[in-house]
Short mmCIF file of C-alpha atoms in Angstrom, two decimals:
data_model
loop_
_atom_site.label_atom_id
_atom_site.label_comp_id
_atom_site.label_asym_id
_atom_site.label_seq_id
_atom_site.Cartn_x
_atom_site.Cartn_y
_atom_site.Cartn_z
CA UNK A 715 224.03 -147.99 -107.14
CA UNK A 716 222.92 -144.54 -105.66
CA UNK A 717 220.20 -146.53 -103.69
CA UNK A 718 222.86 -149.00 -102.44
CA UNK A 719 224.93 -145.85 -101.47
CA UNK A 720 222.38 -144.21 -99.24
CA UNK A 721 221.80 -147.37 -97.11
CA UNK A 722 225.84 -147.24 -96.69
CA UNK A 723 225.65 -144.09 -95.56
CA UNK A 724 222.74 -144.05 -93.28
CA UNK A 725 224.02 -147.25 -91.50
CA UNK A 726 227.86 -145.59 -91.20
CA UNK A 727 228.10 -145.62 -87.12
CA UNK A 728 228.89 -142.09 -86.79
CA UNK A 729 229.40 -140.16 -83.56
CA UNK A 730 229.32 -136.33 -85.17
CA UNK A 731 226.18 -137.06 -86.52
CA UNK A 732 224.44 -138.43 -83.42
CA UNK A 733 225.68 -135.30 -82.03
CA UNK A 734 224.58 -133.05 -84.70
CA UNK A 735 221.25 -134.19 -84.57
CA UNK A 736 220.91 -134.10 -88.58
CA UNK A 737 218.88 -136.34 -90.37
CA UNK A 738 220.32 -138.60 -92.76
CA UNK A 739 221.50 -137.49 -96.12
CA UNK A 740 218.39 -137.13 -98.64
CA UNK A 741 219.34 -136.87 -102.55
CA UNK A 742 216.93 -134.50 -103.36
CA UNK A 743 217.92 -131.81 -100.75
CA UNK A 744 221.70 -132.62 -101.45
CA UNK A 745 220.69 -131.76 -105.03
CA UNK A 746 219.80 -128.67 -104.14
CA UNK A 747 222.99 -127.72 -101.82
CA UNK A 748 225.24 -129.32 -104.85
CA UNK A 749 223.91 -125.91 -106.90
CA UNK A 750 224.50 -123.73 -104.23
CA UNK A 751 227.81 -124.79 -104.25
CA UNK A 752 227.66 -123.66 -108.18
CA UNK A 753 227.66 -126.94 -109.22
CA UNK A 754 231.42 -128.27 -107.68
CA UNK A 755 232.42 -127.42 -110.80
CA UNK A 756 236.00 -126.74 -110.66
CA UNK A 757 236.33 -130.86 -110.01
CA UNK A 758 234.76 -131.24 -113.91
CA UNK A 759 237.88 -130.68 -116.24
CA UNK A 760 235.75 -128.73 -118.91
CA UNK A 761 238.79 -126.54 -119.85
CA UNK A 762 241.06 -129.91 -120.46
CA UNK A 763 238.98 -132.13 -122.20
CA UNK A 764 235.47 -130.19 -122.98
CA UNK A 765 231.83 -131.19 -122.83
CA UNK A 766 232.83 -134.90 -122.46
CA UNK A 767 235.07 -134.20 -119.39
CA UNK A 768 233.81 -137.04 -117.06
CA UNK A 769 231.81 -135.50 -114.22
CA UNK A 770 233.45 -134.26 -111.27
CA UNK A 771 235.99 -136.92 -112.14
CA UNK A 772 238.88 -134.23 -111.22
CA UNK A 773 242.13 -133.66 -113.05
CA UNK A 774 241.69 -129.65 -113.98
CA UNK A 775 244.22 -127.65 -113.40
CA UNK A 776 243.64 -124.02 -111.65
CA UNK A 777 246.26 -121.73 -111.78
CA UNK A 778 247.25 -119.60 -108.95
CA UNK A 779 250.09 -117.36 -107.67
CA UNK A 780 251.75 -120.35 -105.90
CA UNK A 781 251.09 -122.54 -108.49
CA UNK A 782 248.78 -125.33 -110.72
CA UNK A 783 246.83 -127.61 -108.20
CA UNK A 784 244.73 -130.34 -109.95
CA UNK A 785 241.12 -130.65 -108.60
CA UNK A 786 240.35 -134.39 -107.22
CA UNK A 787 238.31 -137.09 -108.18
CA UNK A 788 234.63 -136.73 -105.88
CA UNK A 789 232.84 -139.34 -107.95
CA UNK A 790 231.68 -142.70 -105.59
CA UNK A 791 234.65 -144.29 -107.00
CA UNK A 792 236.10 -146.42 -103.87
CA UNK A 793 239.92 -146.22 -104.92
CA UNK A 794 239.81 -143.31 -106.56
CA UNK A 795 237.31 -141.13 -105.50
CA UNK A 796 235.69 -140.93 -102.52
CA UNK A 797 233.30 -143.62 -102.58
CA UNK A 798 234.66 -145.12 -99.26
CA UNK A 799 234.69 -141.82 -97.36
CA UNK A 800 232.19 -142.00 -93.82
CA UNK A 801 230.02 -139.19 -93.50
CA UNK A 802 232.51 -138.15 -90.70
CA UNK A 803 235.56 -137.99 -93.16
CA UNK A 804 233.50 -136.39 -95.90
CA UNK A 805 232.78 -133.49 -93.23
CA UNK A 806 235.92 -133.33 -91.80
CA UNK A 807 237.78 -132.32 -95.93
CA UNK A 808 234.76 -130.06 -96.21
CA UNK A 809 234.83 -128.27 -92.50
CA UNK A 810 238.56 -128.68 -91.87
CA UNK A 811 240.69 -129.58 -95.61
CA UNK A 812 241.84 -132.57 -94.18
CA UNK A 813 241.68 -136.09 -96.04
CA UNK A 814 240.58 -138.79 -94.12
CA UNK A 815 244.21 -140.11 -93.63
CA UNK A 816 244.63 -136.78 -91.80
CA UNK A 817 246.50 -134.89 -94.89
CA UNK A 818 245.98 -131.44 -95.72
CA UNK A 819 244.25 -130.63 -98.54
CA UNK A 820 245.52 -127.26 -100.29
CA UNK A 821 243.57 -124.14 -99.91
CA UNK A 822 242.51 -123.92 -103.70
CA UNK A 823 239.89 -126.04 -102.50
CA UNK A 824 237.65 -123.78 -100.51
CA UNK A 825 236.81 -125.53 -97.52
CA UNK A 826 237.59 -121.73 -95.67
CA UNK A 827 234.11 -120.99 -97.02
CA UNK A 828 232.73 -124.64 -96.55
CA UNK A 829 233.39 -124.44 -92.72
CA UNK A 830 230.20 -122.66 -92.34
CA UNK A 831 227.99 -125.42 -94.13
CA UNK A 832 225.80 -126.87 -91.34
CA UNK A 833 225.50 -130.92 -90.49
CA UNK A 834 222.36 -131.40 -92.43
CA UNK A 835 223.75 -129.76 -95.88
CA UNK A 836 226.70 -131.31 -95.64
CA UNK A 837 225.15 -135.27 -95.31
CA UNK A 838 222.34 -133.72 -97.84
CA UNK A 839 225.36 -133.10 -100.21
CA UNK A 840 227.31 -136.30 -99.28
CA UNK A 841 224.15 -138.32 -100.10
CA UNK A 842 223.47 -136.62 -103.77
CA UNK A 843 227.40 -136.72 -104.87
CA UNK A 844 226.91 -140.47 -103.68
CA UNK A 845 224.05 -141.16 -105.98
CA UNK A 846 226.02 -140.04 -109.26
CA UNK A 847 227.92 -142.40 -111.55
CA UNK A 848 231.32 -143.63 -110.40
CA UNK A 849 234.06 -142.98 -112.57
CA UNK A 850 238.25 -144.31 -111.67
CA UNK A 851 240.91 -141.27 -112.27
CA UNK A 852 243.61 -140.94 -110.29
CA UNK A 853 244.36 -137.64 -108.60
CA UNK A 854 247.11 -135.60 -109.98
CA UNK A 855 249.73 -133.86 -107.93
CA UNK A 856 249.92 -130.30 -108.11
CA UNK A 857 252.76 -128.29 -110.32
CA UNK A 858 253.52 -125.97 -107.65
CA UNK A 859 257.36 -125.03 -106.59
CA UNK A 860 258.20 -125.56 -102.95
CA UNK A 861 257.18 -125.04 -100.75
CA UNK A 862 253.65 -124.60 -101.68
CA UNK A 863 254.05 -127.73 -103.49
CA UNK A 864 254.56 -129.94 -99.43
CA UNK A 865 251.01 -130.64 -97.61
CA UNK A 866 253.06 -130.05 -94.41
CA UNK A 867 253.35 -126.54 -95.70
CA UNK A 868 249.42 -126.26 -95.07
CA UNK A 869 249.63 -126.43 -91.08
CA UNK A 870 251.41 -123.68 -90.95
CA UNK A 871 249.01 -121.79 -94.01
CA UNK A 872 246.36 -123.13 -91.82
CA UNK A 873 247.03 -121.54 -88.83
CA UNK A 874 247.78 -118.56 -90.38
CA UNK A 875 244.89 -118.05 -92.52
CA UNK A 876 241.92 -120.94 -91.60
CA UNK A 877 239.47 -119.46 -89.45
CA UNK A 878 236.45 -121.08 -89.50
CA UNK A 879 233.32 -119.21 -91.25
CA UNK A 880 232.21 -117.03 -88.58
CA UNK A 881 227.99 -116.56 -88.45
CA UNK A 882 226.95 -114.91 -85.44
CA UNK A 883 223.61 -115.18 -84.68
CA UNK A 884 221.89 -111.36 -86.30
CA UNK A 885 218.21 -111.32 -84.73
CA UNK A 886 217.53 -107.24 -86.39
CA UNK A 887 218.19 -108.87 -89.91
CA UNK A 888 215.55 -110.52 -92.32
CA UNK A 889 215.21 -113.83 -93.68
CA UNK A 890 216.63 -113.27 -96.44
CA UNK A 891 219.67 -111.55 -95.65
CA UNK A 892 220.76 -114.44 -93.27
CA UNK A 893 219.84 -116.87 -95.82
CA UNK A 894 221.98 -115.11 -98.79
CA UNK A 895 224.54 -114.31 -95.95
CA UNK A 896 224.68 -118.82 -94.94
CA UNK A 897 224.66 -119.06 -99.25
CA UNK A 898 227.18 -116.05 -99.80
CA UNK A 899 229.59 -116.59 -97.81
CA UNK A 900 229.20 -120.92 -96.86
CA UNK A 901 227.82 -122.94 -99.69
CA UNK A 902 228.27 -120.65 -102.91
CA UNK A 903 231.91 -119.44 -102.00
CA UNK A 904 231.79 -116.41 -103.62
CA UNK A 905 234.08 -114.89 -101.65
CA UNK A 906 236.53 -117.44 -103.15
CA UNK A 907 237.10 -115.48 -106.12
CA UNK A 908 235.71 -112.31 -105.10
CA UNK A 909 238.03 -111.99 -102.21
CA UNK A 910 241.31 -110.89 -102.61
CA UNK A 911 244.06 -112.94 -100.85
CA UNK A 912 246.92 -111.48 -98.92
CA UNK A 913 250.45 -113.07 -99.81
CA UNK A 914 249.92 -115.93 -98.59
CA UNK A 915 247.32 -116.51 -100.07
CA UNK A 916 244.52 -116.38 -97.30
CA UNK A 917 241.05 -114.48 -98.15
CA UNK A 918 241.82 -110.64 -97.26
CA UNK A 919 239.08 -110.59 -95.19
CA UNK A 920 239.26 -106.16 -94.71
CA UNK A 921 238.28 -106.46 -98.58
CA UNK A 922 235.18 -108.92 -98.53
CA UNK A 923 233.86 -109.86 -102.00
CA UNK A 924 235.70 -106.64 -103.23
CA UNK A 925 236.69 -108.07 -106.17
CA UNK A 926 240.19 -109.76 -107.29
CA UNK A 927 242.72 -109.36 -109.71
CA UNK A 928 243.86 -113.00 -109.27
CA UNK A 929 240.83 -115.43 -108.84
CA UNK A 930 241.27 -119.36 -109.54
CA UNK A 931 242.83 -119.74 -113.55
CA UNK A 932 244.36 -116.17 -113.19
CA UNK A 933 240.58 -114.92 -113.93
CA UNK A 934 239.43 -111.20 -113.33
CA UNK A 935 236.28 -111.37 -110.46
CA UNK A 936 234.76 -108.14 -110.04
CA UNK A 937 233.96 -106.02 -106.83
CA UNK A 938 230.44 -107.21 -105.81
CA UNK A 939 230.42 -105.02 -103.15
CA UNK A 940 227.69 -102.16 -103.87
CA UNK A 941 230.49 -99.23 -104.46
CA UNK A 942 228.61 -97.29 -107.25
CA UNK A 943 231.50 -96.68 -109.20
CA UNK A 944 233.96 -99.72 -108.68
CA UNK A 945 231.14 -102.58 -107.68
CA UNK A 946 227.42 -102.92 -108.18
CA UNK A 947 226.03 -100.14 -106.58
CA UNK A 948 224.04 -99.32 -109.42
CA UNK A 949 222.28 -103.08 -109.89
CA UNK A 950 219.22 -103.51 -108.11
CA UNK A 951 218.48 -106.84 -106.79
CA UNK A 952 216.40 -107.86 -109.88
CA UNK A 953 219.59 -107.04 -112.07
CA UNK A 954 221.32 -109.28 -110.10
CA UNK A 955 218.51 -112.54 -109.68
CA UNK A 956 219.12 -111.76 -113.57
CA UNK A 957 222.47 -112.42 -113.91
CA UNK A 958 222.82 -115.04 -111.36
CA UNK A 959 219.65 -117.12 -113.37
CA UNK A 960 221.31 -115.88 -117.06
CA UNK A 961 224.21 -115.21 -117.32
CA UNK A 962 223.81 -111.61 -118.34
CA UNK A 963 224.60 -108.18 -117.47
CA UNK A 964 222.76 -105.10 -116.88
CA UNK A 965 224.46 -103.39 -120.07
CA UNK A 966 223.50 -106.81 -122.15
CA UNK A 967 227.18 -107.98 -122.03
CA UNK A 968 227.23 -112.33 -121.43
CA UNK A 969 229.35 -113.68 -118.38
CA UNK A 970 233.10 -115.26 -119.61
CA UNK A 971 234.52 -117.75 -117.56
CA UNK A 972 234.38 -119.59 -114.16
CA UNK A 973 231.28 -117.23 -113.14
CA UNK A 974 229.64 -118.83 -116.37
CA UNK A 975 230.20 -122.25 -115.37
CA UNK A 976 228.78 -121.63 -111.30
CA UNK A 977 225.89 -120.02 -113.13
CA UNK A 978 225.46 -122.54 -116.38
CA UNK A 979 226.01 -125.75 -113.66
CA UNK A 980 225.11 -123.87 -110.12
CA UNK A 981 223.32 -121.22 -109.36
CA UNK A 982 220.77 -120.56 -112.55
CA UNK A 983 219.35 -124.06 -110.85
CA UNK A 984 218.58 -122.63 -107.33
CA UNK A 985 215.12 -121.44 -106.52
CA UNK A 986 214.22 -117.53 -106.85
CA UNK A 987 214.12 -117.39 -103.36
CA UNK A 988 217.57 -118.12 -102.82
CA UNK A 989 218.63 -116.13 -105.76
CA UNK A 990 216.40 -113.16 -104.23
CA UNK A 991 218.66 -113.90 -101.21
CA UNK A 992 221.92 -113.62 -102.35
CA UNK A 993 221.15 -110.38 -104.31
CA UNK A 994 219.37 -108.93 -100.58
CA UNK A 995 222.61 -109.77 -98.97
CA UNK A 996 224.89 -107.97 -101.41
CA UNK A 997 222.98 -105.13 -101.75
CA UNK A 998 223.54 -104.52 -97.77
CA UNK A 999 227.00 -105.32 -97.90
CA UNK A 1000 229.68 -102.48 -96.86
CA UNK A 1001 230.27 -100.55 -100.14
CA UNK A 1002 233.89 -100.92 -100.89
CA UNK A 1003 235.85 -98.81 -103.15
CA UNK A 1004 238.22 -100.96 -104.99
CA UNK A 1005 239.49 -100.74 -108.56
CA UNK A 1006 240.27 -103.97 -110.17
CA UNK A 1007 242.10 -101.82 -113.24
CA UNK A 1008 244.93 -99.76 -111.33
CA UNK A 1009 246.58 -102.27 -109.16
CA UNK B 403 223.95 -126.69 -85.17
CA UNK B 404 227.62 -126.83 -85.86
CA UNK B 405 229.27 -129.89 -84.18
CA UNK B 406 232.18 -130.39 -82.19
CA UNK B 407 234.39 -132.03 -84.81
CA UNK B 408 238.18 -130.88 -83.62
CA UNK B 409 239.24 -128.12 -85.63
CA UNK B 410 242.87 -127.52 -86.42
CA UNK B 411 243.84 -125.64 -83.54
CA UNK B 412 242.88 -128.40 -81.07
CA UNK B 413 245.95 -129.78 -78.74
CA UNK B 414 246.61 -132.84 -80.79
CA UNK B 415 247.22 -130.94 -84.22
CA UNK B 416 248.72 -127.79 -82.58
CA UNK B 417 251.78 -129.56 -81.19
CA UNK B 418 252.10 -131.71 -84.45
CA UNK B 419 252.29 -128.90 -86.52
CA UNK B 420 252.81 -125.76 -85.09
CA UNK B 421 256.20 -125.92 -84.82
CA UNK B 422 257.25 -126.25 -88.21
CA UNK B 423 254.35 -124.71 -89.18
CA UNK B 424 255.67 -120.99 -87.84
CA UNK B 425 258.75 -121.63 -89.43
CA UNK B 426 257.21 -122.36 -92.84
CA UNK B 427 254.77 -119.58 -92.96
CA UNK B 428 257.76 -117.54 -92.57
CA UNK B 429 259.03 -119.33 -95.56
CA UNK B 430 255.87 -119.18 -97.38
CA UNK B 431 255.74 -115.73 -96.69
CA UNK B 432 258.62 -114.62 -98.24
CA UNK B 433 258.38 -116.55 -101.01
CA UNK B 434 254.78 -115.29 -101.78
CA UNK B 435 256.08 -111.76 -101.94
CA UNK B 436 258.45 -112.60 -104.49
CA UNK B 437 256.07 -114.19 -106.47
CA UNK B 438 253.35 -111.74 -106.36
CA UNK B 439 256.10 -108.92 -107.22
CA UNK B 440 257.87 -111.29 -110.15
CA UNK B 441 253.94 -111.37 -111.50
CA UNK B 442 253.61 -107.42 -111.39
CA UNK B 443 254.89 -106.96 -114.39
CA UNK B 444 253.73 -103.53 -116.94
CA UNK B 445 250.24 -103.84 -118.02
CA UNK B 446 250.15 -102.31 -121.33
CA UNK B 447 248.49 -98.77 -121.16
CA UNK B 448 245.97 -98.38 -123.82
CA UNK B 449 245.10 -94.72 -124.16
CA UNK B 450 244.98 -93.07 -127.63
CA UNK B 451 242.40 -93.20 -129.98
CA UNK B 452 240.81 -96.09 -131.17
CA UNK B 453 241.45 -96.70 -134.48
CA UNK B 454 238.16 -96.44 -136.91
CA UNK B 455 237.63 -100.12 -137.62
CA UNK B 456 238.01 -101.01 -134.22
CA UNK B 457 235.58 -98.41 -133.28
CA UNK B 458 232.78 -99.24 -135.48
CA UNK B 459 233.27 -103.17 -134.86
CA UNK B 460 232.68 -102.17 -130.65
CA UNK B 461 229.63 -99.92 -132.25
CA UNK B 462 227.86 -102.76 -133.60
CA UNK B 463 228.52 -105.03 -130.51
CA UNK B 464 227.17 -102.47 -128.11
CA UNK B 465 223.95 -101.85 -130.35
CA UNK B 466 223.61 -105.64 -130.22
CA UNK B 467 224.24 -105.57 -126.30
CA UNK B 468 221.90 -102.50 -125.60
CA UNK B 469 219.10 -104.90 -127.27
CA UNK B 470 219.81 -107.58 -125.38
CA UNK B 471 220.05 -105.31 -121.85
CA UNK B 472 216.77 -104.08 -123.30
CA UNK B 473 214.86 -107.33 -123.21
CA UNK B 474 216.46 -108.45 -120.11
CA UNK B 475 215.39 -105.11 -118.70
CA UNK B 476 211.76 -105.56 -119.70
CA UNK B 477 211.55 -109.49 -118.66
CA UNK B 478 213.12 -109.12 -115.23
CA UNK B 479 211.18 -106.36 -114.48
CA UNK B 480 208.38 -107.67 -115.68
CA UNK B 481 207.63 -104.71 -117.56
CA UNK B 482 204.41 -104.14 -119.46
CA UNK B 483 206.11 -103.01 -123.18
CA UNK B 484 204.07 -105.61 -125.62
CA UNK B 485 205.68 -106.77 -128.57
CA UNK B 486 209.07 -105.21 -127.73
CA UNK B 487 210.60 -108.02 -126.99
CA UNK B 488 210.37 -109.19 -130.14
CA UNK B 489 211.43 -106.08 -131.75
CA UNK B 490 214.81 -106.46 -129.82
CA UNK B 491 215.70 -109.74 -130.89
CA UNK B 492 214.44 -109.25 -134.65
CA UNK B 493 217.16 -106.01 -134.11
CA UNK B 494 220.03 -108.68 -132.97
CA UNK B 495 218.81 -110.90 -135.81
CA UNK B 496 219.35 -108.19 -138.16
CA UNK B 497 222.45 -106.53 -136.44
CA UNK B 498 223.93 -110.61 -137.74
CA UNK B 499 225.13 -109.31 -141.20
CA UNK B 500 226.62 -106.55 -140.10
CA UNK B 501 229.61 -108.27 -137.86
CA UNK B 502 231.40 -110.05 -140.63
CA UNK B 503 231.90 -107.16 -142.99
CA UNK B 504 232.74 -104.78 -139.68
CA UNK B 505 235.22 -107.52 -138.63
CA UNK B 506 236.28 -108.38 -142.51
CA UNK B 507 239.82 -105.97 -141.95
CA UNK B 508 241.98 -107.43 -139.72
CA UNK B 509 243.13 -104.85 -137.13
CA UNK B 510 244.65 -106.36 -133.72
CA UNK B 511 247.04 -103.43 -132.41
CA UNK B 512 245.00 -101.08 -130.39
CA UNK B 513 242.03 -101.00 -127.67
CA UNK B 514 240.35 -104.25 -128.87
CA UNK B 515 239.03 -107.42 -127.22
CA UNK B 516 239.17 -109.14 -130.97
CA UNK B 517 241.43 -111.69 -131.12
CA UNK B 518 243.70 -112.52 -133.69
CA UNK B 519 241.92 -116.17 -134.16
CA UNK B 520 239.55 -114.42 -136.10
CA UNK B 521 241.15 -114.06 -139.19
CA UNK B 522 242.43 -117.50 -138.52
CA UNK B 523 239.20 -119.47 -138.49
CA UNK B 524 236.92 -117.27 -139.99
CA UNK B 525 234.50 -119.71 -140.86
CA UNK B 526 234.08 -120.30 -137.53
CA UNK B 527 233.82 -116.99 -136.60
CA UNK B 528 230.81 -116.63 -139.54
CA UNK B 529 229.45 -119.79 -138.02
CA UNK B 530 229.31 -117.82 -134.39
CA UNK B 531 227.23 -115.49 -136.44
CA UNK B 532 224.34 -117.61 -138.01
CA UNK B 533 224.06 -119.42 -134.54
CA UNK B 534 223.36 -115.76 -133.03
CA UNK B 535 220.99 -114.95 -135.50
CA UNK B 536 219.09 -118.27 -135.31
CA UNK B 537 218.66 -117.89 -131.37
CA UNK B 538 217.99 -114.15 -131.91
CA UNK B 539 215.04 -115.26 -134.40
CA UNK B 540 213.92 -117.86 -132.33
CA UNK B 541 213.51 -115.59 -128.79
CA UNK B 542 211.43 -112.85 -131.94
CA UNK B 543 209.02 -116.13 -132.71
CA UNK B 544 208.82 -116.98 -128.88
CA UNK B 545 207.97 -113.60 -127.61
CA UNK B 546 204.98 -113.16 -130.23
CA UNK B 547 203.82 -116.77 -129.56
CA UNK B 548 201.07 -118.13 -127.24
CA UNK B 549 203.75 -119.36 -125.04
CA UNK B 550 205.22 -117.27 -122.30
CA UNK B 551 207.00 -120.49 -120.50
CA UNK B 552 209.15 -120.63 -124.31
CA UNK B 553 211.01 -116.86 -123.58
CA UNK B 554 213.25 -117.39 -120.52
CA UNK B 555 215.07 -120.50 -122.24
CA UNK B 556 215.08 -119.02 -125.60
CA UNK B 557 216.64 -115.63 -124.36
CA UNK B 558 219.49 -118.34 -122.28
CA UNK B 559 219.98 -119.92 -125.59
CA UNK B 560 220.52 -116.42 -127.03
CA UNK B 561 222.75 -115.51 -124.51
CA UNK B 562 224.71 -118.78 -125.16
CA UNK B 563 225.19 -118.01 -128.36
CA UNK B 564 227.01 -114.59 -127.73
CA UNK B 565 229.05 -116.32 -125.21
CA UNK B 566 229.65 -118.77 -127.64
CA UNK B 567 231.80 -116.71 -130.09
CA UNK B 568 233.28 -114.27 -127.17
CA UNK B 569 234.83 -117.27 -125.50
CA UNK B 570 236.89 -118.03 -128.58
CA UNK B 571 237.27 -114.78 -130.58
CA UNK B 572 236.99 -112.27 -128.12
CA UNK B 573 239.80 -111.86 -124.54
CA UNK B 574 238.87 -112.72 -121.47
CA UNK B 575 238.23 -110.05 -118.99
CA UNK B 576 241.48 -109.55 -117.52
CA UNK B 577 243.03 -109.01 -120.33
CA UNK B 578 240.03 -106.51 -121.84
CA UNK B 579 241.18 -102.87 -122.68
CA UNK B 580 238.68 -102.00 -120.69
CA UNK B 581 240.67 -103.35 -117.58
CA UNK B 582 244.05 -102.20 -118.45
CA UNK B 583 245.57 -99.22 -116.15
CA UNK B 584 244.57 -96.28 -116.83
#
């Protein structure tokens, strides 16, 4: 099945590709990518239905200010799922949040961080969700009052708050910093949560990774900026390899919620390196006084 | 290396959309601002002292959590402190007999993070307990073993176990007293 998958894929005519000059999609590497992203997580529906949920099957339901939006169905499934996607179409949801009919997906799914994925992780990606069992679920329309409930809605979200993730070429920084920068702010969407939105609902970018009072399922995420007194000024990047690999804070204290599932399903997978990388880039972030408990 | 796939702001889109879209940002807009204000309701302001059993039940949890920052302090900094590790988790281990009697009285009102499903399934809360003192005896037998590969998943598997119990019995973060306005 995965094999038969691959070949599909590799033989799809398509022009972006051929322009993009990436290779095709390999499992292994799109293994790898599929952590960074924290493990796509959100599309399991652990909360609903618990350790049996049916992988990345969709169906869970993340609350937000405008209202409940149920993740979709990314298993190879053709009807259901996205089994029949091109490479082209897969790219164009992740870069853009637009299905391959040309309807807009809503912003709960974080393809504003996504944007910034380059050619070859995306196919890399494409080619390791493609290899894992296909399971049928229909996708479930969100509970949301209008208007945040209408796609058409989305344009004009869209050209309010979709800009493309912006990485300007920064020759007087290390490896590691652009590499945790591409991981940060593309493939592990940490600025997702971490970010607060403005009202409607776009990342306040002023406030990157300051922390948020309102993440996805109403959850708390803390400023990860490195204000000593409001973010994690006083970690040092071992603390944070730490956490990102266990689960567990400087003061001893375990990890609740959707930052224990990216970690449990995502991150604690991803090579030291990368880990080392994220921390390198947070610690040289713009400290950022923000505190989460008097708004 | 990015590609020239059309974003949403080329020609075709922009006069599909844009039109309406103005006039429903406009909409959204609004409509966002009375939702976010509707959701701004009172936190609850939690000053005032805590109340003794609540304070010696937090006690006990931090002394278990300063162990466990303890070996995660001496692993990830690969710190030369032989045997301690070993010392911390036997600590945890034994710190296991003392949450059930500091729990036993049920006290909810207050600066707490217990909740009240504690007294409501407390033999799963005393379940939560013997699995944290089987991983926390299990990381003591891996850290004085031959086997330095066995601590990393052990100490997980310990810090599953707390997270085990705190995702059912104790509140979730924004609803901690330790978040609440000041």
């Amino acid at each position: 099945m995965g094999i038969a998958w691959i070949v599909l894929i590799s033989v799809s005519s398509n022009p972006v590709l051929g322009e993009s000059g990436a290779q095709p999609g390999d499992v292994g590497r799109g293994r790898h990518v599929f952590f960074a992203t924290g493990g796509c997580t959100c599309h399991t529906n652990l909360p609903g239905e618990g350790k049996d949920a049916p992988l990345l099957a969709g169906g869970r339901g993340l609350k937000t200010p405008f209202g409940v939006f149920y993740s979709t169905n990314i298993t190879p499934d053709p009807e259901t799922g996205i089994g029949d996607w091109s490479d082209a179409d897969f790219m164009r949801a992740m870069r853009e949040g637009l299905s391959p009919d040309g309807e807009h997906y809503f912003p709960v799914f974080p393809y504003t961080s996504f944007s910034g994925l380059t050619d070859q992780d995306l196919v890399d990606l494409r080619a390791y969700l493609a290899s894992l069992p296909a399971i049928r679920r229909e996708n479930r329309p969100p509970d949301a009052p209008f208007p945040f409930s209408w796609r058409a809605t989305l344009a004009g979200w869209k050209w309010l708050n979709f800009e493309p993730v912006p990485l300007p070429d920064a020759p007087d920084r290390s490896e590691a910093w652009i590499r945790g920068r591409y991981l940060v702010t593309a493939a592990a969407h940490c600025g997702e949560c971490h970010t607060p939105r403005t009202l409607t609902g776009g990342l306040d970018r002023s406030m990157w990774l300051a922390g948020s009072r309102e993440g996805p399922e109403g959850e708390l995420a803390p400023n990860i900026t490195p204000d000593p007194k409001t973010g994690i000024g006083r970690w040092s990047v071992a603390d944070l390899v730490w956490y990102l690999e266990m689960g567990i804070k400087p003061d001893g204290d375990d990890t609740q919620g959707l930052m224990a599932e990216v970690i449990e399903h995502g991150y604690s997978h991803l090579p030291k390196s990368d880990l080392e990388a994220i921390a390198v880039y947070l610690k040289a972030l713009p400290a950022i006084e923000h505190d989460l408990r008097r708004e | 290396m990015r590609n020239a796939v059309p974003t949403f702001r080329s020609p075709r889109l922009f006069s599909r959309v844009i039109t309406p879209g103005i006039v429903l940002v406009l909409v959204m807009g609004l409509a966002g601002s009375l939702q976010a204000d509707g959701s701004m309701g009172g936190h609850a302001d939690h000053h005032g002292s805590a109340e003794p059993h609540i304070q010696y039940r937090q006690a006990v949890m931090s002394g278990i959590g300063a162990n466990m920052g303890a070996i995660a302090s001496i692993l990830k900094n690969r710190l030369s402190m032989p045997g301690h590790v070993a010392i911390h988790a036997t600590m945890i281990a034994d710190s296991a007999r003392l949450i059930a009697p500091a729990f036993e009285k049920k006290v909810v009102e207050g600066p707490t993070d217990a909740k009240a499903a504690i007294w409501e399934d407390w033999k799963d809360f005393q379940e939560d307990i013997a699995k944290m003192e089987e991983a926390a005896r299990n990381l003591a037998k891996a850290a004085s073993g031959q086997d330095p590969a066995a601590v990393g998943p052990a100490v997980k598997a310990l810090g599953k176990s707390c997270g085990g119990c705190h995702e059912e019995f104790r509140k979730p973060k924004e609803e901690s007293y330790k978040n609440a306005a000041r």
